[in-house]
Amino acid sequence: MDEMISIIVPVYHAKKYIVETMDCVLAQTYSHWELLLIEDGGNDGTAELIEQYAAQKEETRIRLIRQPSNLGAASARNRGVGEARGRYIAYLDADDLWVPEKLERELEFLKEKQAAFVFTGYEFADEQGRGTGKVVHVPETLNYRQALSNTTIFTTTVMFDTRKIPKELLEMPLIKSEDTALWFQVLRKGYIAYGLDENLVKYRRAGRTLSSNKLEAIRRIWNLYRRAEGLGRLKSAYHFCFWAVRAVKRRV
């Protein structure tokens, strides 16, 4: 549907947070959305909780989609893109939160810029979803070359217009740091990402072992430069230095 936003949420053992995450979607000031929860082969009762929630709320905009097994977040998001009925695609992680105006403000911004790809600022949050006061500001625009040195685009802040970017191009590579690999993939085709520098998202960091493991993060970004992007050692090292500085600044 022309103005519908399809919200894609990969879900795996997310019982602790999923109700709060669904609540933040229902609280959106923009109401023309569908919520696609891609259950990725978990067994902790999250899927049943989602079904109960949708039934209690009598909410037909919530769709539970089950993966045949645990295939990972990239595969789950790709399934969501394939199942999406809306013109616009927005990603939301199962433990993150949006402020009520997030979809409305971001869609207005996308139309204002006549953009295909937009993202917003965000704030780190504690395990209870309370903002810590550490807000990540974003640049006005990012092209491919700039994005290689500035991986500030956070998945839960992104929105795409599928009238301008074909769904095939939005297929996440099945590699580590798949979200950043997708941004590179889209920007490499000449698209520009427009940044809305407003704090519209709460990024809950608690329990995210992959993100908190610094050595693993270093390996992932280096492999992304060398293998996925095919950059030489010198170019990889150049962009890596800028990535490292910005990554530290975002977290201190």
Short mmCIF file of C-alpha atoms in Angstrom, two decimals:
data_model
loop_
_atom_site.label_atom_id
_atom_site.label_comp_id
_atom_site.label_asym_id
_atom_site.label_seq_id
_atom_site.Cartn_x
_atom_site.Cartn_y
_atom_site.Cartn_z
CA MET A 1 0.00 0.00 0.00
CA ASP A 2 1.30 3.39 -1.00
CA GLU A 3 1.88 5.05 2.37
CA MET A 4 2.24 1.96 4.55
CA ILE A 5 5.43 1.39 6.52
CA SER A 6 6.44 -2.24 6.99
CA ILE A 7 8.31 -2.61 10.29
CA ILE A 8 10.60 -5.64 10.31
CA VAL A 9 11.69 -7.17 13.62
CA PRO A 10 13.90 -10.29 13.80
CA VAL A 11 12.89 -12.18 16.94
CA TYR A 12 14.97 -14.81 18.73
CA HIS A 13 14.57 -15.51 22.46
CA ALA A 14 13.25 -11.97 22.99
CA LYS A 15 10.54 -12.71 25.56
CA LYS A 16 12.05 -10.31 28.09
CA TYR A 17 11.68 -7.25 25.86
CA ILE A 18 9.23 -7.98 23.05
CA VAL A 19 6.07 -6.64 24.73
CA GLU A 20 7.71 -3.28 25.42
CA THR A 21 8.96 -3.18 21.84
CA MET A 22 5.49 -3.91 20.45
CA ASP A 23 4.06 -1.28 22.80
CA CYS A 24 6.36 1.38 21.35
CA VAL A 25 5.09 0.56 17.85
CA LEU A 26 1.45 0.78 18.91
CA ALA A 27 2.25 4.16 20.50
CA GLN A 28 3.45 5.64 17.18
CA THR A 29 1.73 8.84 16.07
CA TYR A 30 1.86 7.49 12.50
CA SER A 31 -0.60 4.61 12.37
CA HIS A 32 -0.42 3.28 8.80
CA TRP A 33 2.01 0.46 9.46
CA GLU A 34 2.30 -3.30 9.65
CA LEU A 35 4.55 -5.00 12.19
CA LEU A 36 6.30 -8.11 10.86
CA LEU A 37 7.82 -10.14 13.68
CA ILE A 38 10.08 -12.81 12.15
CA GLU A 39 10.42 -15.58 14.74
CA ASP A 40 13.79 -17.17 14.03
CA GLY A 41 13.45 -20.67 15.42
CA GLY A 42 13.48 -19.84 19.14
CA ASN A 43 11.88 -21.98 21.83
CA ASP A 44 11.44 -19.62 24.78
CA GLY A 45 7.76 -18.84 24.22
CA THR A 46 8.28 -15.51 22.47
CA ALA A 47 6.10 -16.52 19.50
CA GLU A 48 3.24 -17.52 21.78
CA LEU A 49 3.57 -14.25 23.68
CA ILE A 50 3.34 -12.31 20.41
CA GLU A 51 0.20 -14.22 19.42
CA GLN A 52 -1.41 -13.53 22.80
CA TYR A 53 -0.50 -9.85 22.60
CA ALA A 54 -1.97 -9.43 19.10
CA ALA A 55 -5.16 -11.24 20.14
CA GLN A 56 -5.59 -9.20 23.32
CA LYS A 57 -5.06 -5.94 21.47
CA GLU A 58 -7.25 -7.16 18.56
CA GLU A 59 -4.39 -5.88 16.43
CA THR A 60 -4.51 -7.09 12.83
CA ARG A 61 -1.49 -4.99 11.88
CA ILE A 62 0.78 -7.41 13.77
CA ARG A 63 1.98 -10.37 11.73
CA LEU A 64 3.98 -13.25 13.20
CA ILE A 65 6.11 -15.05 10.61
CA ARG A 66 7.99 -18.18 11.62
CA GLN A 67 11.31 -19.22 10.17
CA PRO A 68 11.80 -22.99 9.74
CA SER A 69 14.90 -22.89 11.96
CA ASN A 70 17.38 -20.46 13.49
CA LEU A 71 18.83 -18.82 10.35
CA GLY A 72 20.09 -15.57 11.86
CA ALA A 73 19.03 -11.91 11.90
CA ALA A 74 20.01 -11.19 8.28
CA SER A 75 17.91 -14.06 6.97
CA ALA A 76 15.00 -13.00 9.20
CA ARG A 77 15.14 -9.42 7.94
CA ASN A 78 15.35 -10.63 4.34
CA ARG A 79 12.25 -12.75 4.94
CA GLY A 80 10.53 -9.68 6.31
CA VAL A 81 11.42 -7.58 3.27
CA GLY A 82 10.04 -10.33 1.03
CA GLU A 83 6.78 -10.48 3.02
CA ALA A 84 6.38 -6.70 3.36
CA ARG A 85 3.27 -5.12 1.88
CA GLY A 86 4.23 -1.51 2.53
CA ARG A 87 6.07 0.93 0.31
CA TYR A 88 8.46 1.86 3.12
CA ILE A 89 10.70 -0.49 5.10
CA ALA A 90 11.77 0.29 8.68
CA TYR A 91 13.94 -1.97 10.84
CA LEU A 92 13.48 -2.40 14.57
CA ASP A 93 15.44 -4.78 16.78
CA ALA A 94 13.46 -6.81 19.31
CA ASP A 95 14.96 -5.08 22.35
CA ASP A 96 15.12 -1.50 21.04
CA LEU A 97 12.55 1.26 21.46
CA TRP A 98 11.19 4.14 19.37
CA VAL A 99 9.85 7.42 20.68
CA PRO A 100 6.19 7.93 19.61
CA GLU A 101 7.02 10.41 16.82
CA LYS A 102 9.72 8.29 15.20
CA LEU A 103 7.85 7.01 12.14
CA GLU A 104 6.00 10.28 11.55
CA ARG A 105 9.11 12.46 11.74
CA GLU A 106 11.26 10.10 9.68
CA LEU A 107 8.69 9.72 6.90
CA GLU A 108 8.24 13.49 6.74
CA PHE A 109 12.02 13.86 6.50
CA LEU A 110 12.30 11.22 3.76
CA LYS A 111 9.68 13.01 1.68
CA GLU A 112 11.19 16.43 2.34
CA LYS A 113 14.59 15.24 1.09
CA GLN A 114 13.03 13.15 -1.70
CA ALA A 115 15.33 10.43 -0.38
CA ALA A 116 15.39 6.68 -0.80
CA PHE A 117 17.40 5.93 2.36
CA VAL A 118 17.23 7.83 5.67
CA PHE A 119 18.41 7.25 9.23
CA THR A 120 18.17 9.11 12.54
CA GLY A 121 20.06 9.90 15.71
CA TYR A 122 19.66 7.67 18.74
CA GLU A 123 20.39 7.37 22.45
CA PHE A 124 22.00 4.53 24.35
CA ALA A 125 19.68 3.00 26.95
CA ASP A 126 20.09 0.74 29.95
CA GLU A 127 18.49 -2.68 30.40
CA GLN A 128 15.21 -1.06 31.48
CA GLY A 129 15.10 0.99 28.29
CA ARG A 130 15.89 4.25 30.05
CA GLY A 131 18.02 6.69 28.10
CA THR A 132 21.52 7.18 29.51
CA GLY A 133 21.91 10.69 28.11
CA LYS A 134 24.54 9.52 25.61
CA VAL A 135 23.06 10.64 22.28
CA VAL A 136 24.65 9.76 18.93
CA HIS A 137 24.34 12.60 16.43
CA VAL A 138 24.35 11.83 12.73
CA PRO A 139 25.66 13.67 9.65
CA GLU A 140 23.35 15.34 7.12
CA THR A 141 24.35 12.89 4.39
CA LEU A 142 26.57 9.89 3.78
CA ASN A 143 27.74 8.56 0.44
CA TYR A 144 29.56 5.27 -0.04
CA ARG A 145 33.06 6.65 0.43
CA GLN A 146 32.08 8.56 3.56
CA ALA A 147 30.21 5.60 5.03
CA LEU A 148 33.31 3.41 4.82
CA SER A 149 34.89 5.64 7.48
CA ASN A 150 31.69 6.47 9.35
CA THR A 151 29.54 3.46 10.24
CA THR A 152 27.23 5.55 12.42
CA ILE A 153 24.03 4.26 10.76
CA PHE A 154 22.20 2.17 13.36
CA THR A 155 19.78 -0.50 12.12
CA THR A 156 16.81 0.50 14.29
CA THR A 157 16.92 4.07 12.86
CA VAL A 158 16.76 3.19 9.14
CA MET A 159 13.92 3.68 6.64
CA PHE A 160 13.92 2.79 2.92
CA ASP A 161 11.55 3.72 0.08
CA THR A 162 11.07 0.62 -2.08
CA ARG A 163 9.75 2.73 -4.93
CA LYS A 164 13.27 4.10 -5.26
CA ILE A 165 15.38 1.18 -4.07
CA PRO A 166 14.40 -2.24 -5.42
CA LYS A 167 13.76 -4.89 -2.79
CA GLU A 168 16.43 -7.12 -4.33
CA LEU A 169 19.06 -4.54 -3.37
CA LEU A 170 17.81 -4.59 0.23
CA GLU A 171 18.74 -8.23 0.73
CA MET A 172 21.21 -8.32 3.62
CA PRO A 173 24.41 -10.27 2.95
CA LEU A 174 24.64 -13.39 5.13
CA ILE A 175 27.85 -12.30 6.84
CA LYS A 176 28.79 -10.76 10.17
CA SER A 177 27.96 -7.04 10.43
CA GLU A 178 25.26 -7.74 7.87
CA ASP A 179 23.53 -4.42 8.52
CA THR A 180 26.63 -2.33 7.77
CA ALA A 181 27.28 -4.53 4.75
CA LEU A 182 23.78 -3.65 3.51
CA TRP A 183 24.37 0.09 3.89
CA PHE A 184 27.59 -0.28 1.87
CA GLN A 185 25.75 -2.38 -0.73
CA VAL A 186 23.05 0.27 -1.23
CA LEU A 187 25.38 3.28 -1.15
CA ARG A 188 27.79 1.62 -3.57
CA LYS A 189 25.00 1.83 -6.17
CA GLY A 190 25.06 5.62 -5.92
CA TYR A 191 22.29 6.25 -3.40
CA ILE A 192 22.80 8.86 -0.68
CA ALA A 193 21.76 8.24 2.94
CA TYR A 194 20.20 11.28 4.61
CA GLY A 195 20.59 11.72 8.36
CA LEU A 196 17.85 13.20 10.55
CA ASP A 197 19.77 14.43 13.57
CA GLU A 198 17.00 13.89 16.12
CA ASN A 199 17.01 11.46 19.03
CA LEU A 200 14.12 9.17 18.05
CA VAL A 201 15.47 5.76 19.11
CA LYS A 202 16.59 4.07 22.32
CA TYR A 203 19.38 1.54 21.72
CA ARG A 204 19.30 -0.93 24.58
CA ARG A 205 22.89 -2.16 25.04
CA ALA A 206 22.43 -4.57 27.98
CA GLY A 207 23.15 -8.18 27.16
CA ARG A 208 24.40 -7.53 23.62
CA THR A 209 27.47 -9.69 23.83
CA LEU A 210 28.28 -9.34 20.13
CA SER A 211 28.38 -5.56 20.31
CA SER A 212 30.20 -5.48 23.62
CA ASN A 213 32.96 -7.83 22.48
CA LYS A 214 35.43 -5.26 21.15
CA LEU A 215 37.87 -7.74 19.60
CA GLU A 216 35.03 -9.39 17.71
CA ALA A 217 33.80 -5.98 16.52
CA ILE A 218 37.29 -5.19 15.23
CA ARG A 219 37.45 -8.49 13.35
CA ARG A 220 34.01 -7.97 11.86
CA ILE A 221 34.68 -4.48 10.51
CA TRP A 222 38.14 -5.44 9.17
CA ASN A 223 36.70 -8.48 7.38
CA LEU A 224 33.94 -6.30 6.00
CA TYR A 225 36.48 -3.98 4.39
CA ARG A 226 38.75 -6.74 3.13
CA ARG A 227 36.32 -9.47 2.07
CA ALA A 228 32.90 -7.92 1.46
CA GLU A 229 34.15 -4.62 -0.02
CA GLY A 230 37.35 -6.02 -1.51
CA LEU A 231 39.50 -3.12 -0.30
CA GLY A 232 43.28 -3.38 -0.19
CA ARG A 233 45.18 -3.36 3.08
CA LEU A 234 46.12 0.31 2.95
CA LYS A 235 42.59 1.48 2.12
CA SER A 236 41.16 -0.84 4.75
CA ALA A 237 43.57 0.50 7.36
CA TYR A 238 42.73 4.09 6.41
CA HIS A 239 38.98 3.61 6.82
CA PHE A 240 39.47 1.41 9.87
CA CYS A 241 41.29 4.18 11.75
CA PHE A 242 38.42 6.59 11.20
CA TRP A 243 35.90 3.89 12.15
CA ALA A 244 37.77 3.18 15.41
CA VAL A 245 37.90 6.85 16.45
CA ARG A 246 34.21 7.39 15.76
CA ALA A 247 33.24 4.12 17.46
CA VAL A 248 35.03 5.20 20.64
CA LYS A 249 33.45 8.67 20.54
CA ARG A 250 29.96 7.16 20.25
CA ARG A 251 30.45 5.15 23.44
CA VAL A 252 32.23 7.53 25.81
#
